[in-house]
Amino acid sequence: MYLTKSLRGSAIAKIVGANAEKLAKFDTTVNMWVFEETVNGRKLTEIINTDHENVKYLPGHKLPPNVVAVPDLLEAVKGADILIFVIPHQFVKKVCDTIKGHIKADAVGMSLIKGVDEGPEGLKLISEVIRENLGITMTVLMGANLANEVAEDKFCETTIGCKCKEIGPILKDLMQTTNFRVTVVEEADVVEICGALKNIVAVGAGFCDGLGYGDNTKAAVIRLGLMEMIAFARLFCTAGPVSATTFLESCGVADLITTCYGGRNRKIGEAFAKTGKTIEELEKEMLNGQKLQGPATAAEVNHILKRKQMVDKFPLFNAVHQICFEGNPVKEFISCLQNHPEHM
């Protein structure tokens, strides 16, 4: 199995490790790829494997002893039946290039990566990028799963998007615990779109917080953002149906709400509005070396919409992009709410 060094990766490793040890259908050992670095004079992999704690990204939480930190990427994925991807979406292609030809042909991938890519034909989902590069079956997991709360074993729900009815129950067994409830749906593309687009909306919610607007305004951001998410999915998820019920799963409205109130995209959006610092400066100061997904996704979505000449139909998405990358004053964000169409 394959995870990464990030906060989310380590939180999920706790769940996967415990279930793999408990259920006979899974191999006991869970390999977690860790980009090697030195923390307090010790290698991070040594700390994880000796002390069973990712002191940099998930301090204060013990990992199961069967979760083994592996600094060599190829060694980490060797012989794995299930590959779990939890990396910033900007690094997906490089990782795929490295492991291509070194994984089992019948391996199943699960992406927890919340972003989209821009392909020659427009929108390209991250799971699609992985599938095309590696030739493996791909699934996704998205939901209202703030990593610290998952690590603390506080109750939450999540959604697995899996088009294969045989694989879905296996992945549910791997991921579900008493306090991490899993629902499996077949609309995997919609599940993934939700996970990417909600980060754009959360940046906008952060702008409102930084500008001093209250919960009424944030509720409007959430509602209008959800409208744009649904409209975007119906435009670009052409492989199958886009039902309203999927947006009522944890991957949809629940993830949107929790990210707009507690996620790092909201926090950086608020700091951006208050301090006037750039996104890059705030990433370095507030994210401990990790990358923010909301602005990057807004840029990719903007490029896609421009090619379709549909930017004006998504005023909230467009406003986040213009403020983050084109120098528009953050105080103008409110105008995208005031002038938003009633129906989409």
mmCIF file of C-alpha atoms in Angstrom:
data_model
loop_
_atom_site.group_PDB
_atom_site.id
_atom_site.type_symbol
_atom_site.label_atom_id
_atom_site.label_comp_id
_atom_site.label_asym_id
_atom_site.label_seq_id
_atom_site.Cartn_x
_atom_site.Cartn_y
_atom_site.Cartn_z
ATOM 1 C CA MET A 1 0.000 0.000 0.000
ATOM 2 C CA TYR A 2 1.123 3.513 -0.707
ATOM 3 C CA LEU A 3 0.703 6.736 1.240
ATOM 4 C CA THR A 4 2.664 9.955 1.670
ATOM 5 C CA LYS A 5 4.254 12.099 4.333
ATOM 6 C CA SER A 6 1.474 14.713 4.495
ATOM 7 C CA LEU A 7 -0.893 15.436 7.384
ATOM 8 C CA ARG A 8 -3.789 13.793 5.520
ATOM 9 C CA GLY A 9 -1.623 10.867 4.471
ATOM 10 C CA SER A 10 -0.559 10.189 8.041
ATOM 11 C CA ALA A 11 -4.128 10.496 9.348
ATOM 12 C CA ILE A 12 -5.351 7.980 6.783
ATOM 13 C CA ALA A 13 -2.375 5.738 7.579
ATOM 14 C CA LYS A 14 -3.725 5.348 11.115
ATOM 15 C CA ILE A 15 -6.993 3.970 9.739
ATOM 16 C CA VAL A 16 -5.480 1.805 7.019
ATOM 17 C CA GLY A 17 -2.855 0.378 9.346
ATOM 18 C CA ALA A 18 -5.394 -0.562 12.022
ATOM 19 C CA ASN A 19 -7.778 -2.194 9.522
ATOM 20 C CA ALA A 20 -5.012 -4.032 7.665
ATOM 21 C CA GLU A 21 -3.816 -5.527 10.937
ATOM 22 C CA LYS A 22 -7.331 -6.515 12.005
ATOM 23 C CA LEU A 23 -8.791 -7.959 8.778
ATOM 24 C CA ALA A 24 -7.359 -11.154 7.332
ATOM 25 C CA LYS A 25 -8.108 -10.155 3.718
ATOM 26 C CA PHE A 26 -5.320 -7.542 3.822
ATOM 27 C CA ASP A 27 -1.549 -7.845 4.179
ATOM 28 C CA THR A 28 -0.521 -6.724 7.621
ATOM 29 C CA THR A 29 2.292 -4.359 6.599
ATOM 30 C CA VAL A 30 1.383 -0.950 5.183
ATOM 31 C CA ASN A 31 4.217 0.840 3.403
ATOM 32 C CA MET A 32 4.058 4.623 3.672
ATOM 33 C CA TRP A 33 6.318 6.482 1.293
ATOM 34 C CA VAL A 34 8.022 9.335 3.138
ATOM 35 C CA PHE A 35 10.133 11.972 1.426
ATOM 36 C CA GLU A 36 13.220 11.790 3.576
ATOM 37 C CA GLU A 37 14.138 14.842 5.635
ATOM 38 C CA THR A 38 15.905 15.566 8.900
ATOM 39 C CA VAL A 39 13.911 16.562 11.979
ATOM 40 C CA ASN A 40 15.803 17.457 15.163
ATOM 41 C CA GLY A 41 18.900 15.709 13.882
ATOM 42 C CA ARG A 42 17.138 12.441 13.010
ATOM 43 C CA LYS A 43 15.793 11.054 9.748
ATOM 44 C CA LEU A 44 12.016 11.335 9.597
ATOM 45 C CA THR A 45 11.671 7.695 8.505
ATOM 46 C CA GLU A 46 13.723 6.586 11.509
ATOM 47 C CA ILE A 47 11.487 8.580 13.847
ATOM 48 C CA ILE A 48 8.305 7.113 12.336
ATOM 49 C CA ASN A 49 9.577 3.540 12.389
ATOM 50 C CA THR A 50 11.055 3.792 15.890
ATOM 51 C CA ASP A 51 8.649 6.107 17.691
ATOM 52 C CA HIS A 52 5.605 5.449 15.445
ATOM 53 C CA GLU A 53 4.850 9.128 15.103
ATOM 54 C CA ASN A 54 5.107 11.529 12.182
ATOM 55 C CA VAL A 55 6.492 14.344 14.319
ATOM 56 C CA LYS A 56 6.523 16.865 11.470
ATOM 57 C CA TYR A 57 3.101 16.416 9.923
ATOM 58 C CA LEU A 58 1.016 14.650 12.602
ATOM 59 C CA PRO A 59 2.684 15.282 15.974
ATOM 60 C CA GLY A 60 1.072 13.842 19.058
ATOM 61 C CA HIS A 61 -0.616 10.918 17.277
ATOM 62 C CA LYS A 62 0.745 7.387 17.283
ATOM 63 C CA LEU A 63 0.755 5.420 14.043
ATOM 64 C CA PRO A 64 0.136 1.664 14.166
ATOM 65 C CA PRO A 65 3.432 -0.289 14.326
ATOM 66 C CA ASN A 66 2.571 -2.048 11.041
ATOM 67 C CA VAL A 67 2.770 1.280 9.164
ATOM 68 C CA VAL A 68 6.344 1.338 7.871
ATOM 69 C CA ALA A 69 7.923 4.550 6.564
ATOM 70 C CA VAL A 70 9.866 3.886 3.355
ATOM 71 C CA PRO A 71 12.014 6.655 1.806
ATOM 72 C CA ASP A 72 12.460 4.888 -1.542
ATOM 73 C CA LEU A 73 9.357 5.339 -3.695
ATOM 74 C CA LEU A 74 9.872 2.200 -5.772
ATOM 75 C CA GLU A 75 10.441 0.102 -2.675
ATOM 76 C CA ALA A 76 7.277 1.537 -1.098
ATOM 77 C CA VAL A 77 5.006 0.456 -3.975
ATOM 78 C CA LYS A 78 6.665 -2.905 -4.660
ATOM 79 C CA GLY A 79 4.102 -5.718 -4.703
ATOM 80 C CA ALA A 80 1.223 -3.501 -3.544
ATOM 81 C CA ASP A 81 -2.335 -4.505 -4.466
ATOM 82 C CA ILE A 82 -3.802 -1.154 -3.379
ATOM 83 C CA LEU A 83 -2.088 2.181 -4.002
ATOM 84 C CA ILE A 84 -3.384 5.170 -2.039
ATOM 85 C CA PHE A 85 -2.372 8.546 -3.451
ATOM 86 C CA VAL A 86 -2.247 11.476 -0.996
ATOM 87 C CA ILE A 87 0.077 14.023 -2.609
ATOM 88 C CA PRO A 88 -0.360 17.582 -3.934
ATOM 89 C CA HIS A 89 -1.802 17.250 -7.412
ATOM 90 C CA GLN A 90 1.096 19.226 -8.908
ATOM 91 C CA PHE A 91 3.390 16.234 -8.249
ATOM 92 C CA VAL A 92 1.177 13.455 -9.598
ATOM 93 C CA LYS A 93 2.790 13.120 -13.023
ATOM 94 C CA LYS A 94 6.313 12.975 -11.611
ATOM 95 C CA VAL A 95 5.351 10.259 -9.136
ATOM 96 C CA CYS A 96 3.543 8.271 -11.843
ATOM 97 C CA ASP A 97 6.560 8.509 -14.144
ATOM 98 C CA THR A 98 8.743 7.123 -11.360
ATOM 99 C CA ILE A 99 6.606 4.107 -10.474
ATOM 100 C CA LYS A 100 5.360 3.245 -13.975
ATOM 101 C CA GLY A 101 6.404 -0.297 -14.840
ATOM 102 C CA HIS A 102 7.208 -1.064 -11.202
ATOM 103 C CA ILE A 103 3.693 -1.805 -9.915
ATOM 104 C CA LYS A 104 1.349 -4.768 -10.279
ATOM 105 C CA ALA A 105 -0.760 -4.648 -13.441
ATOM 106 C CA ASP A 106 -3.930 -5.482 -11.512
ATOM 107 C CA ALA A 107 -3.316 -2.995 -8.687
ATOM 108 C CA VAL A 108 -6.199 -0.749 -7.649
ATOM 109 C CA GLY A 109 -5.546 2.937 -7.031
ATOM 110 C CA MET A 110 -7.411 5.235 -4.671
ATOM 111 C CA SER A 111 -6.900 8.981 -4.974
ATOM 112 C CA LEU A 112 -7.469 11.346 -2.057
ATOM 113 C CA ILE A 113 -6.050 14.212 -4.127
ATOM 114 C CA LYS A 114 -8.304 17.238 -4.352
ATOM 115 C CA GLY A 115 -7.585 19.041 -7.607
ATOM 116 C CA VAL A 116 -8.063 18.947 -11.358
ATOM 117 C CA ASP A 117 -5.695 19.114 -14.293
ATOM 118 C CA GLU A 118 -5.994 20.780 -17.672
ATOM 119 C CA GLY A 119 -5.650 18.418 -20.613
ATOM 120 C CA PRO A 120 -5.713 19.026 -24.393
ATOM 121 C CA GLU A 121 -9.481 18.545 -24.413
ATOM 122 C CA GLY A 122 -10.119 20.594 -21.287
ATOM 123 C CA LEU A 123 -10.871 19.165 -17.846
ATOM 124 C CA LYS A 124 -8.864 16.146 -16.716
ATOM 125 C CA LEU A 125 -9.474 14.560 -13.330
ATOM 126 C CA ILE A 126 -6.465 13.552 -11.240
ATOM 127 C CA SER A 127 -7.673 9.949 -11.120
ATOM 128 C CA GLU A 128 -7.788 10.030 -14.910
ATOM 129 C CA VAL A 129 -4.213 11.321 -15.058
ATOM 130 C CA ILE A 130 -3.084 8.456 -12.816
ATOM 131 C CA ARG A 131 -5.093 5.868 -14.751
ATOM 132 C CA GLU A 132 -3.686 7.019 -18.095
ATOM 133 C CA ASN A 133 -0.117 7.028 -16.800
ATOM 134 C CA LEU A 134 -0.212 3.730 -14.910
ATOM 135 C CA GLY A 135 -2.981 1.772 -16.638
ATOM 136 C CA ILE A 136 -4.643 0.734 -13.373
ATOM 137 C CA THR A 137 -8.211 0.834 -12.078
ATOM 138 C CA MET A 138 -8.792 4.064 -10.151
ATOM 139 C CA THR A 139 -11.181 5.027 -7.382
ATOM 140 C CA VAL A 140 -11.461 8.173 -5.237
ATOM 141 C CA LEU A 141 -12.156 9.059 -1.613
ATOM 142 C CA MET A 142 -13.474 12.512 -0.711
ATOM 143 C CA GLY A 143 -15.393 13.883 2.254
ATOM 144 C CA ALA A 144 -15.650 16.217 5.212
ATOM 145 C CA ASN A 145 -12.444 14.821 6.683
ATOM 146 C CA LEU A 146 -10.266 17.494 8.263
ATOM 147 C CA ALA A 147 -7.102 15.537 8.947
ATOM 148 C CA ASN A 148 -6.554 16.534 12.578
ATOM 149 C CA GLU A 149 -10.075 15.472 13.503
ATOM 150 C CA VAL A 150 -9.696 12.171 11.634
ATOM 151 C CA ALA A 151 -6.447 11.553 13.529
ATOM 152 C CA GLU A 152 -8.214 12.318 16.814
ATOM 153 C CA ASP A 153 -10.857 9.697 15.949
ATOM 154 C CA LYS A 154 -13.713 12.185 15.999
ATOM 155 C CA PHE A 155 -16.774 10.916 14.121
ATOM 156 C CA CYS A 156 -17.026 11.857 10.468
ATOM 157 C CA GLU A 157 -18.250 10.498 7.152
ATOM 158 C CA THR A 158 -16.543 10.064 3.815
ATOM 159 C CA THR A 159 -17.449 9.021 0.282
ATOM 160 C CA ILE A 160 -15.714 6.496 -1.956
ATOM 161 C CA GLY A 161 -16.381 6.902 -5.665
ATOM 162 C CA CYS A 162 -15.971 3.509 -7.318
ATOM 163 C CA LYS A 163 -17.470 2.418 -10.626
ATOM 164 C CA CYS A 164 -16.697 -1.261 -10.007
ATOM 165 C CA LYS A 165 -19.208 -2.981 -7.713
ATOM 166 C CA GLU A 166 -16.730 -5.722 -6.780
ATOM 167 C CA ILE A 167 -13.972 -3.363 -5.641
ATOM 168 C CA GLY A 168 -16.114 -0.929 -3.653
ATOM 169 C CA PRO A 169 -16.829 -3.232 -0.668
ATOM 170 C CA ILE A 170 -13.142 -4.152 -0.351
ATOM 171 C CA LEU A 171 -12.123 -0.509 -0.162
ATOM 172 C CA LYS A 172 -14.910 0.209 2.298
ATOM 173 C CA ASP A 173 -13.557 -2.526 4.584
ATOM 174 C CA LEU A 174 -10.076 -1.024 4.306
ATOM 175 C CA MET A 175 -11.213 2.485 5.235
ATOM 176 C CA GLN A 176 -14.244 2.218 7.518
ATOM 177 C CA THR A 177 -14.091 2.405 11.309
ATOM 178 C CA THR A 178 -16.667 3.105 13.992
ATOM 179 C CA ASN A 179 -15.908 6.826 13.735
ATOM 180 C CA PHE A 180 -15.025 6.997 10.020
ATOM 181 C CA ARG A 181 -18.203 6.014 8.217
ATOM 182 C CA VAL A 182 -17.865 5.227 4.511
ATOM 183 C CA THR A 183 -20.493 5.412 1.773
ATOM 184 C CA VAL A 184 -19.693 4.000 -1.676
ATOM 185 C CA VAL A 185 -21.256 5.578 -4.778
ATOM 186 C CA GLU A 186 -20.730 4.853 -8.453
ATOM 187 C CA GLU A 187 -20.504 8.499 -9.610
ATOM 188 C CA ALA A 188 -16.761 8.614 -9.033
ATOM 189 C CA ASP A 189 -16.210 11.583 -11.361
ATOM 190 C CA VAL A 190 -18.742 13.692 -9.460
ATOM 191 C CA VAL A 191 -17.189 12.717 -6.123
ATOM 192 C CA GLU A 192 -13.789 13.850 -7.384
ATOM 193 C CA ILE A 193 -15.091 17.092 -8.883
ATOM 194 C CA CYS A 194 -16.631 17.974 -5.520
ATOM 195 C CA GLY A 195 -13.338 17.409 -3.731
ATOM 196 C CA ALA A 196 -11.522 19.754 -6.098
ATOM 197 C CA LEU A 197 -13.998 22.589 -6.495
ATOM 198 C CA LYS A 198 -14.900 23.027 -2.826
ATOM 199 C CA ASN A 199 -11.380 24.345 -2.187
ATOM 200 C CA ILE A 200 -12.027 27.277 -4.524
ATOM 201 C CA VAL A 201 -15.199 28.135 -2.625
ATOM 202 C CA ALA A 202 -13.347 27.841 0.697
ATOM 203 C CA VAL A 203 -10.797 30.446 -0.405
ATOM 204 C CA GLY A 204 -13.735 32.771 -1.099
ATOM 205 C CA ALA A 205 -15.166 32.024 2.346
ATOM 206 C CA GLY A 206 -11.787 32.979 3.807
ATOM 207 C CA PHE A 207 -11.858 36.262 1.906
ATOM 208 C CA CYS A 208 -15.200 37.045 3.561
ATOM 209 C CA ASP A 209 -13.807 36.254 7.002
ATOM 210 C CA GLY A 210 -10.773 38.425 6.380
ATOM 211 C CA LEU A 211 -12.957 41.294 5.202
ATOM 212 C CA GLY A 212 -15.070 41.088 8.348
ATOM 213 C CA TYR A 213 -18.306 39.744 6.894
ATOM 214 C CA GLY A 214 -20.395 37.421 9.052
ATOM 215 C CA ASP A 215 -21.982 34.009 8.850
ATOM 216 C CA ASN A 216 -24.848 35.208 6.660
ATOM 217 C CA THR A 217 -22.368 36.177 3.964
ATOM 218 C CA LYS A 218 -20.469 32.928 4.358
ATOM 219 C CA ALA A 219 -23.736 31.001 3.986
ATOM 220 C CA ALA A 220 -24.274 32.815 0.685
ATOM 221 C CA VAL A 221 -20.748 31.894 -0.427
ATOM 222 C CA ILE A 222 -21.436 28.245 0.393
ATOM 223 C CA ARG A 223 -24.797 28.175 -1.398
ATOM 224 C CA LEU A 224 -23.634 30.017 -4.504
ATOM 225 C CA GLY A 225 -20.417 28.020 -4.551
ATOM 226 C CA LEU A 226 -22.407 24.792 -4.410
ATOM 227 C CA MET A 227 -24.506 26.008 -7.338
ATOM 228 C CA GLU A 228 -21.349 26.554 -9.379
ATOM 229 C CA MET A 229 -19.983 23.152 -8.354
ATOM 230 C CA ILE A 230 -23.146 21.418 -9.564
ATOM 231 C CA ALA A 231 -23.242 23.429 -12.798
ATOM 232 C CA PHE A 232 -19.563 22.688 -13.486
ATOM 233 C CA ALA A 233 -20.047 18.962 -12.853
ATOM 234 C CA ARG A 234 -23.034 18.813 -15.188
ATOM 235 C CA LEU A 235 -21.019 20.502 -17.917
ATOM 236 C CA PHE A 236 -17.899 18.392 -17.674
ATOM 237 C CA CYS A 237 -18.852 14.996 -16.185
ATOM 238 C CA THR A 238 -20.126 13.567 -19.436
ATOM 239 C CA ALA A 239 -19.215 9.912 -18.817
ATOM 240 C CA GLY A 240 -22.354 9.256 -16.778
ATOM 241 C CA PRO A 241 -25.207 10.809 -14.813
ATOM 242 C CA VAL A 242 -24.766 13.691 -12.399
ATOM 243 C CA SER A 243 -27.397 13.212 -9.735
ATOM 244 C CA ALA A 244 -28.230 15.708 -7.015
ATOM 245 C CA THR A 245 -28.021 12.983 -4.375
ATOM 246 C CA THR A 246 -24.228 12.689 -4.758
ATOM 247 C CA PHE A 247 -23.895 16.341 -3.750
ATOM 248 C CA LEU A 248 -25.749 15.462 -0.526
ATOM 249 C CA GLU A 249 -23.096 12.884 0.375
ATOM 250 C CA SER A 250 -20.094 13.751 2.529
ATOM 251 C CA CYS A 251 -18.042 14.522 -0.590
ATOM 252 C CA GLY A 252 -20.482 17.301 -1.506
ATOM 253 C CA VAL A 253 -22.233 19.695 0.829
ATOM 254 C CA ALA A 254 -20.628 18.304 4.019
ATOM 255 C CA ASP A 255 -17.065 18.700 2.726
ATOM 256 C CA LEU A 256 -17.928 22.157 1.408
ATOM 257 C CA ILE A 257 -19.272 23.330 4.769
ATOM 258 C CA THR A 258 -16.418 21.998 6.888
ATOM 259 C CA THR A 259 -13.779 23.373 4.508
ATOM 260 C CA CYS A 260 -15.408 26.805 4.461
ATOM 261 C CA TYR A 261 -15.308 26.902 8.257
ATOM 262 C CA GLY A 262 -12.212 24.961 9.256
ATOM 263 C CA GLY A 263 -10.003 24.139 6.286
ATOM 264 C CA ARG A 264 -6.599 25.562 5.428
ATOM 265 C CA ASN A 265 -7.917 27.118 2.200
ATOM 266 C CA ARG A 266 -10.273 29.214 4.304
ATOM 267 C CA LYS A 267 -7.507 30.108 6.750
ATOM 268 C CA ILE A 268 -5.143 31.251 3.998
ATOM 269 C CA GLY A 269 -7.953 33.150 2.272
ATOM 270 C CA GLU A 270 -8.619 35.016 5.507
ATOM 271 C CA ALA A 271 -4.923 35.798 6.018
ATOM 272 C CA PHE A 272 -4.631 36.917 2.383
ATOM 273 C CA ALA A 273 -7.438 39.450 2.902
ATOM 274 C CA LYS A 274 -6.062 40.680 6.227
ATOM 275 C CA THR A 275 -2.334 40.904 5.484
ATOM 276 C CA GLY A 276 -1.994 41.588 1.764
ATOM 277 C CA LYS A 277 0.724 38.928 1.554
ATOM 278 C CA THR A 278 0.904 36.637 -1.460
ATOM 279 C CA ILE A 279 -0.416 33.080 -1.467
ATOM 280 C CA GLU A 280 3.174 31.813 -1.753
ATOM 281 C CA GLU A 281 4.287 33.798 1.314
ATOM 282 C CA LEU A 282 1.355 32.521 3.359
ATOM 283 C CA GLU A 283 1.995 28.920 2.309
ATOM 284 C CA LYS A 284 5.527 29.149 3.676
ATOM 285 C CA GLU A 285 4.387 30.790 6.901
ATOM 286 C CA MET A 286 1.269 28.749 7.664
ATOM 287 C CA LEU A 287 1.435 25.363 5.940
ATOM 288 C CA ASN A 288 4.753 23.928 7.120
ATOM 289 C CA GLY A 289 5.986 23.429 3.576
ATOM 290 C CA GLN A 290 2.749 22.055 2.126
ATOM 291 C CA LYS A 291 0.965 23.520 -0.925
ATOM 292 C CA LEU A 292 -2.510 25.049 -0.991
ATOM 293 C CA GLN A 293 -4.917 23.491 -3.470
ATOM 294 C CA GLY A 294 -7.678 26.122 -3.801
ATOM 295 C CA PRO A 295 -5.854 28.841 -5.770
ATOM 296 C CA ALA A 296 -4.126 26.305 -8.037
ATOM 297 C CA THR A 297 -7.461 24.642 -8.788
ATOM 298 C CA ALA A 298 -9.051 28.041 -9.447
ATOM 299 C CA ALA A 299 -6.344 28.751 -12.038
ATOM 300 C CA GLU A 300 -6.846 25.429 -13.795
ATOM 301 C CA VAL A 301 -10.640 25.790 -13.771
ATOM 302 C CA ASN A 302 -10.294 29.323 -15.160
ATOM 303 C CA HIS A 303 -8.168 28.069 -18.070
ATOM 304 C CA ILE A 304 -10.733 25.364 -18.806
ATOM 305 C CA LEU A 305 -13.649 27.802 -18.694
ATOM 306 C CA LYS A 306 -11.835 30.299 -20.917
ATOM 307 C CA ARG A 307 -11.408 27.643 -23.577
ATOM 308 C CA LYS A 308 -15.149 27.012 -23.405
ATOM 309 C CA GLN A 309 -15.876 30.781 -23.294
ATOM 310 C CA MET A 310 -17.842 30.206 -20.092
ATOM 311 C CA VAL A 311 -15.914 32.186 -17.475
ATOM 312 C CA ASP A 312 -18.768 34.640 -16.932
ATOM 313 C CA LYS A 313 -21.136 31.818 -16.027
ATOM 314 C CA PHE A 314 -19.046 31.023 -12.933
ATOM 315 C CA PRO A 315 -18.579 34.406 -11.208
ATOM 316 C CA LEU A 316 -17.437 33.046 -7.822
ATOM 317 C CA PHE A 317 -14.796 30.749 -9.309
ATOM 318 C CA ASN A 318 -13.644 33.592 -11.553
ATOM 319 C CA ALA A 319 -13.444 36.102 -8.693
ATOM 320 C CA VAL A 320 -11.183 33.803 -6.640
ATOM 321 C CA HIS A 321 -8.871 33.376 -9.627
ATOM 322 C CA GLN A 322 -8.730 37.111 -10.404
ATOM 323 C CA ILE A 323 -7.962 38.027 -6.793
ATOM 324 C CA CYS A 324 -5.287 35.355 -6.343
ATOM 325 C CA PHE A 325 -3.512 35.765 -9.686
ATOM 326 C CA GLU A 326 -4.585 38.902 -11.547
ATOM 327 C CA GLY A 327 -4.249 41.553 -8.878
ATOM 328 C CA ASN A 328 -7.939 42.296 -8.351
ATOM 329 C CA PRO A 329 -8.554 43.828 -4.893
ATOM 330 C CA VAL A 330 -9.868 41.269 -2.430
ATOM 331 C CA LYS A 331 -12.605 43.696 -1.343
ATOM 332 C CA GLU A 332 -14.207 43.236 -4.766
ATOM 333 C CA PHE A 333 -15.029 39.605 -3.952
ATOM 334 C CA ILE A 334 -18.358 40.634 -2.474
ATOM 335 C CA SER A 335 -19.510 41.912 -5.878
ATOM 336 C CA CYS A 336 -19.489 38.380 -7.286
ATOM 337 C CA LEU A 337 -22.090 37.511 -4.657
ATOM 338 C CA GLN A 338 -24.176 40.618 -5.185
ATOM 339 C CA ASN A 339 -24.341 40.088 -8.934
ATOM 340 C CA HIS A 340 -24.568 36.289 -8.970
ATOM 341 C CA PRO A 341 -27.361 34.897 -11.190
ATOM 342 C CA GLU A 342 -30.334 33.500 -9.292
ATOM 343 C CA HIS A 343 -30.341 30.314 -11.362
ATOM 344 C CA MET A 344 -27.617 28.434 -13.181
#
